Short mmCIF file of N, CA, C and O and ligand atoms in Angstrom, two decimals:
data_model
loop_
_atom_site.label_atom_id
_atom_site.label_comp_id
_atom_site.label_asym_id
_atom_site.label_seq_id
_atom_site.Cartn_x
_atom_site.Cartn_y
_atom_site.Cartn_z
N UNK A 1 109.51 112.88 92.98
CA UNK A 1 108.62 114.04 93.06
C UNK A 1 107.60 113.80 94.17
O UNK A 1 107.28 112.67 94.51
N UNK A 2 107.09 114.91 94.69
CA UNK A 2 106.09 114.83 95.76
C UNK A 2 104.71 115.01 95.11
O UNK A 2 104.46 116.03 94.46
N UNK A 3 103.82 114.04 95.30
CA UNK A 3 102.51 114.07 94.66
C UNK A 3 101.42 113.92 95.71
O UNK A 3 101.50 113.07 96.60
N UNK A 4 100.37 114.74 95.58
CA UNK A 4 99.23 114.63 96.48
C UNK A 4 98.13 113.81 95.84
O UNK A 4 98.05 113.69 94.61
N UNK A 5 97.27 113.25 96.71
CA UNK A 5 96.11 112.53 96.19
C UNK A 5 94.94 112.80 97.13
O UNK A 5 95.13 112.89 98.35
N UNK A 6 93.76 112.97 96.56
CA UNK A 6 92.56 113.18 97.38
C UNK A 6 91.36 112.64 96.62
O UNK A 6 91.35 112.60 95.38
N UNK A 7 90.35 112.22 97.36
CA UNK A 7 89.12 111.73 96.72
C UNK A 7 87.93 112.04 97.61
O UNK A 7 88.10 112.39 98.79
N UNK A 8 86.73 111.91 97.05
CA UNK A 8 85.54 111.91 97.89
C UNK A 8 85.08 110.45 98.00
O UNK A 8 85.79 109.54 97.56
N UNK A 9 83.92 110.23 98.60
CA UNK A 9 83.45 108.85 98.79
C UNK A 9 83.25 108.14 97.44
O UNK A 9 83.44 106.94 97.34
N UNK A 10 82.89 108.90 96.41
CA UNK A 10 82.67 108.31 95.08
C UNK A 10 83.97 107.86 94.43
O UNK A 10 83.96 107.02 93.53
N UNK A 11 85.08 108.40 94.90
CA UNK A 11 86.38 108.05 94.30
C UNK A 11 87.21 107.10 95.13
O UNK A 11 88.28 106.64 94.70
N UNK A 12 86.70 106.79 96.31
CA UNK A 12 87.50 106.00 97.26
C UNK A 12 87.95 104.64 96.70
O UNK A 12 89.08 104.21 96.94
N UNK A 13 87.09 103.99 95.94
CA UNK A 13 87.40 102.64 95.46
C UNK A 13 88.64 102.61 94.57
O UNK A 13 89.30 101.58 94.46
N UNK A 14 88.96 103.75 93.96
CA UNK A 14 90.11 103.78 93.04
C UNK A 14 91.36 104.34 93.70
O UNK A 14 92.48 104.17 93.19
N UNK A 15 91.21 104.97 94.85
CA UNK A 15 92.35 105.71 95.42
C UNK A 15 93.54 104.80 95.77
O UNK A 15 94.69 105.14 95.47
N UNK A 16 93.28 103.65 96.38
CA UNK A 16 94.39 102.77 96.81
C UNK A 16 95.20 102.30 95.61
O UNK A 16 96.44 102.26 95.66
N UNK A 17 94.52 101.97 94.53
CA UNK A 17 95.21 101.51 93.31
C UNK A 17 96.11 102.60 92.76
O UNK A 17 97.28 102.36 92.44
N UNK A 18 95.57 103.80 92.67
CA UNK A 18 96.34 104.92 92.11
C UNK A 18 97.50 105.27 93.04
O UNK A 18 98.64 105.49 92.59
N UNK A 19 97.23 105.26 94.32
CA UNK A 19 98.26 105.60 95.30
C UNK A 19 99.44 104.62 95.20
O UNK A 19 100.60 105.03 95.27
N UNK A 20 99.14 103.37 95.01
CA UNK A 20 100.20 102.35 94.91
C UNK A 20 101.10 102.62 93.69
O UNK A 20 102.32 102.48 93.76
N UNK A 21 100.50 103.04 92.59
CA UNK A 21 101.29 103.34 91.38
C UNK A 21 102.17 104.57 91.64
O UNK A 21 103.36 104.58 91.33
N UNK A 22 101.57 105.59 92.21
CA UNK A 22 102.32 106.83 92.48
C UNK A 22 103.48 106.56 93.43
O UNK A 22 104.58 107.09 93.25
N UNK A 23 103.24 105.71 94.42
CA UNK A 23 104.23 105.47 95.48
C UNK A 23 105.44 104.69 95.01
O UNK A 23 106.46 104.65 95.71
N UNK A 24 105.35 104.08 93.84
CA UNK A 24 106.50 103.32 93.32
C UNK A 24 107.74 104.19 93.19
O UNK A 24 108.84 103.76 93.48
N UNK A 25 107.54 105.42 92.68
CA UNK A 25 108.71 106.27 92.44
C UNK A 25 108.55 107.69 92.98
O UNK A 25 109.30 108.58 92.59
N UNK A 26 107.55 107.89 93.84
CA UNK A 26 107.28 109.24 94.33
C UNK A 26 106.91 109.21 95.80
O UNK A 26 106.49 108.18 96.32
N UNK A 27 107.02 110.40 96.40
CA UNK A 27 106.51 110.54 97.77
C UNK A 27 105.05 110.98 97.65
O UNK A 27 104.76 111.93 96.94
N UNK A 28 104.16 110.27 98.33
CA UNK A 28 102.73 110.56 98.17
C UNK A 28 102.14 111.11 99.47
O UNK A 28 102.33 110.55 100.54
N UNK A 29 101.43 112.24 99.32
CA UNK A 29 100.71 112.82 100.46
C UNK A 29 99.22 112.57 100.25
O UNK A 29 98.65 113.04 99.26
N UNK A 30 98.60 111.83 101.16
CA UNK A 30 97.19 111.45 101.03
C UNK A 30 96.32 112.40 101.84
O UNK A 30 96.43 112.47 103.06
N UNK A 31 95.45 113.15 101.15
CA UNK A 31 94.59 114.13 101.80
C UNK A 31 93.20 113.59 102.09
O UNK A 31 92.28 114.34 102.36
N UNK A 32 93.00 112.26 102.01
CA UNK A 32 91.69 111.66 102.28
C UNK A 32 90.78 111.75 101.07
O UNK A 32 91.24 112.13 99.99
N UNK A 33 89.54 111.40 101.20
CA UNK A 33 88.86 110.85 102.36
C UNK A 33 89.19 109.36 102.50
O UNK A 33 89.69 108.76 101.54
N UNK A 34 88.88 108.81 103.65
CA UNK A 34 89.24 107.41 103.88
C UNK A 34 88.06 106.55 104.26
O UNK A 34 88.25 105.43 104.73
N UNK A 35 86.86 107.07 104.06
CA UNK A 35 85.69 106.24 104.37
C UNK A 35 84.63 106.42 103.30
O UNK A 35 84.70 107.34 102.49
N UNK A 36 83.64 105.52 103.33
CA UNK A 36 82.55 105.55 102.35
C UNK A 36 81.48 106.58 102.73
O UNK A 36 80.52 106.77 101.99
N UNK A 37 81.67 107.24 103.86
CA UNK A 37 80.68 108.23 104.31
C UNK A 37 80.60 109.38 103.30
O UNK A 37 81.63 109.84 102.79
N UNK A 38 79.38 109.82 103.03
CA UNK A 38 79.18 110.86 102.02
C UNK A 38 79.81 112.19 102.46
O UNK A 38 79.59 112.66 103.57
N UNK A 39 80.59 112.75 101.55
CA UNK A 39 81.26 114.04 101.80
C UNK A 39 81.09 114.92 100.56
O UNK A 39 80.65 114.43 99.51
N UNK A 40 81.45 116.18 100.68
CA UNK A 40 81.33 117.11 99.54
C UNK A 40 82.68 117.27 98.86
O UNK A 40 83.67 117.65 99.50
N UNK A 41 82.72 117.01 97.56
CA UNK A 41 84.02 117.00 96.86
C UNK A 41 84.82 118.30 96.97
O UNK A 41 86.04 118.24 97.07
N UNK A 42 84.17 119.50 97.00
CA UNK A 42 85.02 120.70 97.13
C UNK A 42 85.79 120.71 98.46
O UNK A 42 86.92 121.19 98.52
N UNK A 43 85.16 120.16 99.51
CA UNK A 43 85.83 120.12 100.82
C UNK A 43 87.00 119.14 100.80
O UNK A 43 88.02 119.37 101.45
N UNK A 44 86.84 118.04 100.08
CA UNK A 44 87.92 117.04 100.00
C UNK A 44 89.09 117.59 99.17
O UNK A 44 90.25 117.32 99.46
N UNK A 45 88.75 118.34 98.13
CA UNK A 45 89.78 118.85 97.23
C UNK A 45 90.56 120.01 97.84
O UNK A 45 91.76 120.17 97.56
N UNK A 46 89.91 120.81 98.67
CA UNK A 46 90.50 122.09 99.12
C UNK A 46 91.91 121.97 99.74
O UNK A 46 92.82 122.68 99.30
N UNK A 47 92.13 121.11 100.74
CA UNK A 47 93.49 121.06 101.32
C UNK A 47 94.53 120.56 100.32
O UNK A 47 95.69 121.01 100.33
N UNK A 48 94.14 119.67 99.46
CA UNK A 48 95.07 119.13 98.45
C UNK A 48 95.42 120.21 97.43
O UNK A 48 96.58 120.36 97.02
N UNK A 49 94.43 121.00 97.03
CA UNK A 49 94.67 122.08 96.08
C UNK A 49 95.53 123.18 96.70
O UNK A 49 96.37 123.77 96.02
N UNK A 50 95.34 123.40 97.98
CA UNK A 50 96.17 124.38 98.69
C UNK A 50 97.63 123.92 98.65
O UNK A 50 98.54 124.73 98.43
N UNK A 51 97.84 122.64 98.83
CA UNK A 51 99.21 122.08 98.82
C UNK A 51 99.82 122.20 97.42
O UNK A 51 101.02 122.46 97.28
N UNK A 52 99.01 122.04 96.39
CA UNK A 52 99.52 122.17 95.01
C UNK A 52 99.86 123.63 94.73
O UNK A 52 100.92 123.94 94.18
N UNK A 53 98.98 124.51 95.12
CA UNK A 53 99.20 125.94 94.87
C UNK A 53 100.44 126.46 95.60
O UNK A 53 101.20 127.25 95.06
N UNK A 54 100.66 125.96 96.80
CA UNK A 54 101.79 126.45 97.61
C UNK A 54 103.11 125.81 97.20
O UNK A 54 104.18 126.24 97.62
N UNK A 55 103.04 124.71 96.42
CA UNK A 55 104.26 124.02 96.02
C UNK A 55 104.65 122.90 96.97
O UNK A 55 105.66 122.24 96.78
N UNK A 56 103.83 122.68 97.98
CA UNK A 56 104.11 121.57 98.91
C UNK A 56 104.11 120.24 98.15
O UNK A 56 104.89 119.34 98.45
N UNK A 57 103.20 120.14 97.19
CA UNK A 57 103.26 119.00 96.25
C UNK A 57 103.42 119.56 94.85
O UNK A 57 102.95 120.66 94.55
N UNK A 58 104.10 118.80 94.01
CA UNK A 58 104.37 119.25 92.64
C UNK A 58 103.21 118.93 91.71
O UNK A 58 102.91 119.65 90.76
N UNK A 59 102.56 117.80 92.01
CA UNK A 59 101.41 117.37 91.21
C UNK A 59 100.36 116.78 92.14
O UNK A 59 100.65 116.41 93.28
N UNK A 60 99.16 116.65 91.57
CA UNK A 60 98.03 116.19 92.39
C UNK A 60 97.13 115.27 91.56
O UNK A 60 96.91 115.51 90.37
N UNK A 61 96.60 114.25 92.22
CA UNK A 61 95.57 113.40 91.60
C UNK A 61 94.30 113.53 92.43
O UNK A 61 94.33 113.37 93.65
N UNK A 62 93.19 113.86 91.77
CA UNK A 62 91.89 113.98 92.44
C UNK A 62 90.94 112.95 91.83
O UNK A 62 90.92 112.76 90.61
N UNK A 63 90.16 112.30 92.68
CA UNK A 63 89.23 111.28 92.18
C UNK A 63 87.85 111.49 92.83
O UNK A 63 87.76 111.63 94.05
N UNK A 64 86.82 111.52 92.00
CA UNK A 64 85.46 111.47 92.53
C UNK A 64 84.69 110.46 91.69
O UNK A 64 85.31 109.65 90.99
N UNK A 65 83.38 110.46 91.75
CA UNK A 65 82.62 109.45 91.02
C UNK A 65 82.82 109.55 89.52
O UNK A 65 83.17 108.58 88.84
N UNK A 66 82.62 110.77 89.00
CA UNK A 66 82.77 110.99 87.56
C UNK A 66 84.03 111.76 87.20
O UNK A 66 84.41 111.82 86.03
N UNK A 67 84.61 112.40 88.18
CA UNK A 67 85.75 113.30 87.93
C UNK A 67 85.30 114.71 87.61
O UNK A 67 86.13 115.63 87.58
N UNK A 68 84.01 114.89 87.40
CA UNK A 68 83.53 116.22 86.97
C UNK A 68 83.57 117.24 88.10
O UNK A 68 84.08 118.35 87.95
N UNK A 69 83.04 116.86 89.24
CA UNK A 69 83.02 117.79 90.38
C UNK A 69 84.42 118.21 90.78
O UNK A 69 84.70 119.41 91.01
N UNK A 70 85.31 117.25 90.86
CA UNK A 70 86.70 117.56 91.24
C UNK A 70 87.35 118.48 90.21
O UNK A 70 88.13 119.37 90.56
N UNK A 71 87.04 118.27 88.93
CA UNK A 71 87.60 119.13 87.88
C UNK A 71 87.13 120.57 88.04
O UNK A 71 87.92 121.51 87.93
N UNK A 72 85.85 120.71 88.30
CA UNK A 72 85.28 122.06 88.46
C UNK A 72 85.95 122.75 89.65
O UNK A 72 86.39 123.90 89.55
N UNK A 73 86.04 122.03 90.76
CA UNK A 73 86.65 122.61 91.98
C UNK A 73 88.11 122.97 91.72
O UNK A 73 88.56 124.07 92.08
N UNK A 74 88.84 122.08 91.10
CA UNK A 74 90.29 122.28 90.92
C UNK A 74 90.60 123.44 89.99
O UNK A 74 91.51 124.23 90.25
N UNK A 75 89.84 123.56 88.91
CA UNK A 75 90.15 124.60 87.92
C UNK A 75 89.72 126.01 88.34
O UNK A 75 89.96 126.97 87.62
N UNK A 76 89.12 126.11 89.53
CA UNK A 76 88.83 127.44 90.09
C UNK A 76 90.06 128.04 90.75
O UNK A 76 90.07 129.22 91.10
N UNK A 77 91.09 127.20 90.96
CA UNK A 77 92.29 127.66 91.67
C UNK A 77 93.35 128.09 90.65
O UNK A 77 93.76 127.30 89.79
N UNK A 78 93.78 129.36 90.75
CA UNK A 78 94.78 129.88 89.81
C UNK A 78 96.05 129.05 89.88
O UNK A 78 96.52 128.70 90.97
N UNK A 79 96.58 128.72 88.72
CA UNK A 79 97.82 127.94 88.67
C UNK A 79 97.58 126.44 88.58
O UNK A 79 98.50 125.68 88.30
N UNK A 80 96.34 126.03 88.84
CA UNK A 80 96.03 124.59 88.73
C UNK A 80 95.51 124.31 87.33
O UNK A 80 94.61 125.00 86.84
N UNK A 81 96.11 123.33 86.67
CA UNK A 81 95.67 122.89 85.36
C UNK A 81 95.17 121.46 85.51
O UNK A 81 95.92 120.49 85.38
N UNK A 82 93.88 121.37 85.85
CA UNK A 82 93.29 120.06 86.14
C UNK A 82 92.68 119.47 84.88
O UNK A 82 91.94 120.15 84.15
N UNK A 83 92.99 118.22 84.61
CA UNK A 83 92.51 117.58 83.39
C UNK A 83 91.79 116.29 83.73
O UNK A 83 92.36 115.37 84.31
N UNK A 84 90.53 116.24 83.34
CA UNK A 84 89.73 115.01 83.51
C UNK A 84 90.07 114.09 82.34
O UNK A 84 89.80 114.42 81.18
N UNK A 85 90.66 112.96 82.67
CA UNK A 85 91.21 112.08 81.64
C UNK A 85 90.49 110.73 81.66
O UNK A 85 90.22 110.17 82.72
N UNK A 86 90.18 110.22 80.45
CA UNK A 86 89.44 108.97 80.35
C UNK A 86 90.17 107.86 79.61
O UNK A 86 89.69 106.73 79.55
N UNK A 87 91.28 108.19 78.98
CA UNK A 87 91.97 107.17 78.17
C UNK A 87 93.44 107.55 78.00
O UNK A 87 93.86 108.63 78.41
N UNK A 88 94.19 106.68 77.36
CA UNK A 88 95.63 106.92 77.25
C UNK A 88 95.95 108.12 76.34
O UNK A 88 96.91 108.84 76.59
N UNK A 89 95.12 108.35 75.32
CA UNK A 89 95.38 109.48 74.43
C UNK A 89 95.22 110.81 75.17
O UNK A 89 96.09 111.68 75.13
N UNK A 90 94.11 110.95 75.91
CA UNK A 90 93.91 112.21 76.63
C UNK A 90 94.91 112.34 77.78
O UNK A 90 95.29 113.45 78.15
N UNK A 91 95.36 111.22 78.32
CA UNK A 91 96.40 111.28 79.36
C UNK A 91 97.67 111.89 78.77
O UNK A 91 98.28 112.79 79.37
N UNK A 92 98.07 111.42 77.61
CA UNK A 92 99.29 111.93 76.97
C UNK A 92 99.13 113.40 76.58
O UNK A 92 100.00 114.23 76.84
N UNK A 93 97.99 113.72 75.97
CA UNK A 93 97.78 115.11 75.53
C UNK A 93 97.69 116.07 76.72
O UNK A 93 98.13 117.23 76.63
N UNK A 94 97.15 115.60 77.82
CA UNK A 94 97.02 116.48 78.99
C UNK A 94 98.38 116.95 79.49
O UNK A 94 98.51 118.03 80.07
N UNK A 95 99.39 116.15 79.26
CA UNK A 95 100.76 116.53 79.65
C UNK A 95 101.45 117.26 78.50
O UNK A 95 102.03 118.33 78.70
N UNK A 96 101.43 116.70 77.29
CA UNK A 96 102.19 117.29 76.17
C UNK A 96 101.68 118.69 75.82
O UNK A 96 102.46 119.59 75.55
N UNK A 97 100.36 118.88 75.80
CA UNK A 97 99.78 120.15 75.35
C UNK A 97 99.31 121.05 76.49
O UNK A 97 99.29 122.27 76.34
N UNK A 98 98.88 120.46 77.60
CA UNK A 98 98.24 121.26 78.65
C UNK A 98 99.08 121.37 79.93
O UNK A 98 98.66 122.04 80.87
N UNK A 99 100.20 120.68 79.96
CA UNK A 99 101.07 120.70 81.15
C UNK A 99 100.25 120.45 82.42
O UNK A 99 100.40 121.15 83.42
N UNK A 100 99.40 119.44 82.34
CA UNK A 100 98.53 119.11 83.48
C UNK A 100 99.34 118.91 84.75
O UNK A 100 100.28 118.13 84.78
N UNK A 101 98.94 119.65 85.79
CA UNK A 101 99.57 119.40 87.10
C UNK A 101 98.59 118.75 88.07
O UNK A 101 98.91 118.54 89.24
N UNK A 102 97.40 118.46 87.56
CA UNK A 102 96.37 117.83 88.40
C UNK A 102 95.57 116.85 87.54
O UNK A 102 94.80 117.26 86.66
N UNK A 103 95.79 115.59 87.77
CA UNK A 103 95.06 114.54 87.03
C UNK A 103 93.76 114.25 87.77
O UNK A 103 93.76 114.03 88.98
N UNK A 104 92.65 114.27 87.02
CA UNK A 104 91.36 113.96 87.64
C UNK A 104 90.79 112.69 87.01
O UNK A 104 90.78 112.55 85.78
N UNK A 105 90.34 111.79 87.87
CA UNK A 105 89.79 110.51 87.41
C UNK A 105 88.39 110.32 87.99
O UNK A 105 88.08 110.80 89.08
N UNK A 106 87.57 109.56 87.28
CA UNK A 106 86.25 109.17 87.77
C UNK A 106 86.26 107.68 88.10
O UNK A 106 86.46 106.85 87.22
N UNK A 107 86.04 107.37 89.36
CA UNK A 107 86.09 105.96 89.78
C UNK A 107 84.89 105.16 89.26
O UNK A 107 84.96 103.94 89.14
N UNK A 108 83.79 105.88 88.96
CA UNK A 108 82.59 105.19 88.47
C UNK A 108 82.56 105.13 86.95
O UNK A 108 81.65 104.52 86.37
N UNK A 109 83.50 105.80 86.31
CA UNK A 109 83.48 105.86 84.85
C UNK A 109 84.71 105.22 84.20
O UNK A 109 84.70 104.94 83.01
N UNK A 110 85.77 105.04 84.99
CA UNK A 110 87.03 104.53 84.44
C UNK A 110 87.43 103.26 85.19
O UNK A 110 87.54 103.28 86.42
N UNK A 111 87.64 102.19 84.45
CA UNK A 111 88.04 100.92 85.06
C UNK A 111 89.46 100.99 85.62
O UNK A 111 90.25 101.85 85.23
N UNK A 112 89.75 100.05 86.51
CA UNK A 112 91.04 100.05 87.20
C UNK A 112 92.21 99.93 86.22
O UNK A 112 93.19 100.66 86.33
N UNK A 113 92.12 99.03 85.26
CA UNK A 113 93.24 98.82 84.33
C UNK A 113 93.49 100.06 83.48
O UNK A 113 94.65 100.44 83.24
N UNK A 114 92.42 100.71 83.06
CA UNK A 114 92.58 101.94 82.26
C UNK A 114 93.16 103.04 83.14
O UNK A 114 94.06 103.78 82.71
N UNK A 115 92.68 103.13 84.37
CA UNK A 115 93.21 104.15 85.29
C UNK A 115 94.71 103.95 85.53
O UNK A 115 95.47 104.91 85.57
N UNK A 116 95.12 102.72 85.67
CA UNK A 116 96.55 102.42 85.88
C UNK A 116 97.37 102.92 84.69
O UNK A 116 98.43 103.53 84.86
N UNK A 117 96.86 102.67 83.48
CA UNK A 117 97.56 103.10 82.26
C UNK A 117 97.62 104.63 82.20
O UNK A 117 98.66 105.22 81.88
N UNK A 118 96.51 105.27 82.52
CA UNK A 118 96.43 106.73 82.50
C UNK A 118 97.47 107.33 83.45
O UNK A 118 98.22 108.25 83.09
N UNK A 119 97.52 106.82 84.66
CA UNK A 119 98.43 107.36 85.67
C UNK A 119 99.89 107.21 85.21
O UNK A 119 100.69 108.14 85.32
N UNK A 120 100.22 106.04 84.68
CA UNK A 120 101.59 105.79 84.22
C UNK A 120 101.97 106.78 83.11
O UNK A 120 103.08 107.35 83.13
N UNK A 121 101.09 107.01 82.18
CA UNK A 121 101.36 107.94 81.07
C UNK A 121 101.47 109.37 81.59
O UNK A 121 102.38 110.12 81.23
N UNK A 122 100.54 109.75 82.44
CA UNK A 122 100.52 111.13 82.99
C UNK A 122 101.80 111.41 83.78
O UNK A 122 102.33 112.52 83.75
N UNK A 123 102.33 110.41 84.44
CA UNK A 123 103.56 110.60 85.22
C UNK A 123 104.79 110.77 84.35
O UNK A 123 105.66 111.57 84.64
N UNK A 124 104.86 110.02 83.27
CA UNK A 124 106.11 109.98 82.51
C UNK A 124 106.15 110.96 81.31
O UNK A 124 107.23 111.22 80.78
N UNK A 125 105.01 111.49 80.91
CA UNK A 125 104.99 112.32 79.70
C UNK A 125 105.37 113.77 80.01
O UNK A 125 104.85 114.38 80.93
N UNK A 126 106.27 114.31 79.19
CA UNK A 126 106.75 115.69 79.39
C UNK A 126 105.88 116.69 78.62
O UNK A 126 105.28 116.35 77.60
N UNK A 127 105.85 117.92 79.12
CA UNK A 127 105.18 119.03 78.44
C UNK A 127 106.01 119.43 77.22
O UNK A 127 107.24 119.50 77.30
N UNK A 128 105.34 119.70 76.11
CA UNK A 128 106.06 120.05 74.87
C UNK A 128 106.53 121.50 74.83
O UNK A 128 107.41 121.85 74.07
N UNK A 129 105.89 122.36 75.60
CA UNK A 129 106.26 123.78 75.60
C UNK A 129 105.94 124.44 74.26
O UNK A 129 104.95 124.10 73.62
N UNK A 130 106.79 125.41 73.84
CA UNK A 130 106.60 126.09 72.55
C UNK A 130 105.24 126.77 72.46
O UNK A 130 104.87 127.54 73.33
N UNK A 131 104.50 126.47 71.41
CA UNK A 131 103.21 127.13 71.19
C UNK A 131 102.22 126.82 72.31
O UNK A 131 101.32 127.60 72.61
N UNK A 132 102.43 125.68 72.98
CA UNK A 132 101.52 125.32 74.07
C UNK A 132 101.78 126.17 75.31
O UNK A 132 100.86 126.50 76.04
N UNK A 133 103.05 126.54 75.52
CA UNK A 133 103.38 127.43 76.64
C UNK A 133 102.73 128.79 76.42
O UNK A 133 102.18 129.39 77.35
N UNK A 134 102.77 129.26 75.16
CA UNK A 134 102.16 130.53 74.80
C UNK A 134 100.67 130.52 75.17
O UNK A 134 100.12 131.47 75.70
N UNK A 135 100.01 129.39 74.89
CA UNK A 135 98.58 129.29 75.17
C UNK A 135 98.31 129.24 76.67
O UNK A 135 97.35 129.83 77.15
N UNK A 136 99.18 128.56 77.38
CA UNK A 136 99.00 128.51 78.83
C UNK A 136 99.20 129.89 79.45
O UNK A 136 98.48 130.29 80.35
N UNK A 137 100.20 130.61 78.93
CA UNK A 137 100.47 131.96 79.44
C UNK A 137 99.29 132.89 79.18
O UNK A 137 98.94 133.70 80.03
C1 RB5 B 201 79.13 111.69 94.62
O1 RB5 B 201 77.97 110.96 94.64
C2 RB5 B 201 79.39 112.24 93.23
O2 RB5 B 201 78.44 113.20 92.91
C3 RB5 B 201 80.79 112.80 93.14
O3 RB5 B 201 81.70 111.81 93.47
C4 RB5 B 201 81.22 113.30 91.78
O4 RB5 B 201 80.95 112.36 90.80
C5 RB5 B 201 80.73 114.64 91.41
O5 RB5 B 201 81.06 115.18 90.33
#
């Protein structure tokens, strides 16, 4: 699958780790940022969200300091189901119940080992459909 990734300066420290996990079995498109220079998260998210909306990428991972700003920006885009995930349970539920197509992480709130676990679960867990599809519709 083709997956996009983007972060702001607050998320940069986690991006390489997440990218390496994604790249094991997927094609990864990196939309930046690539420096510690302060940037605005909506600007970092915009090209990546455009790629998700157009189908250029099937899924997207966004990272900022807390994950909150990126979540707000992402969920303004129709068709994007962005889920701010903090643990393995919410990672699983975000896929099974919410059909998350955009995983959001906070680099300042989630440790590397937990983030690795979250990404692995989010990648492999299928959407349950049924009553959850009805709710999404
Ligand atoms: C940047 O300092 C920080 O505000 C941003 O990464 C994010 O946490 C916003 O929600």
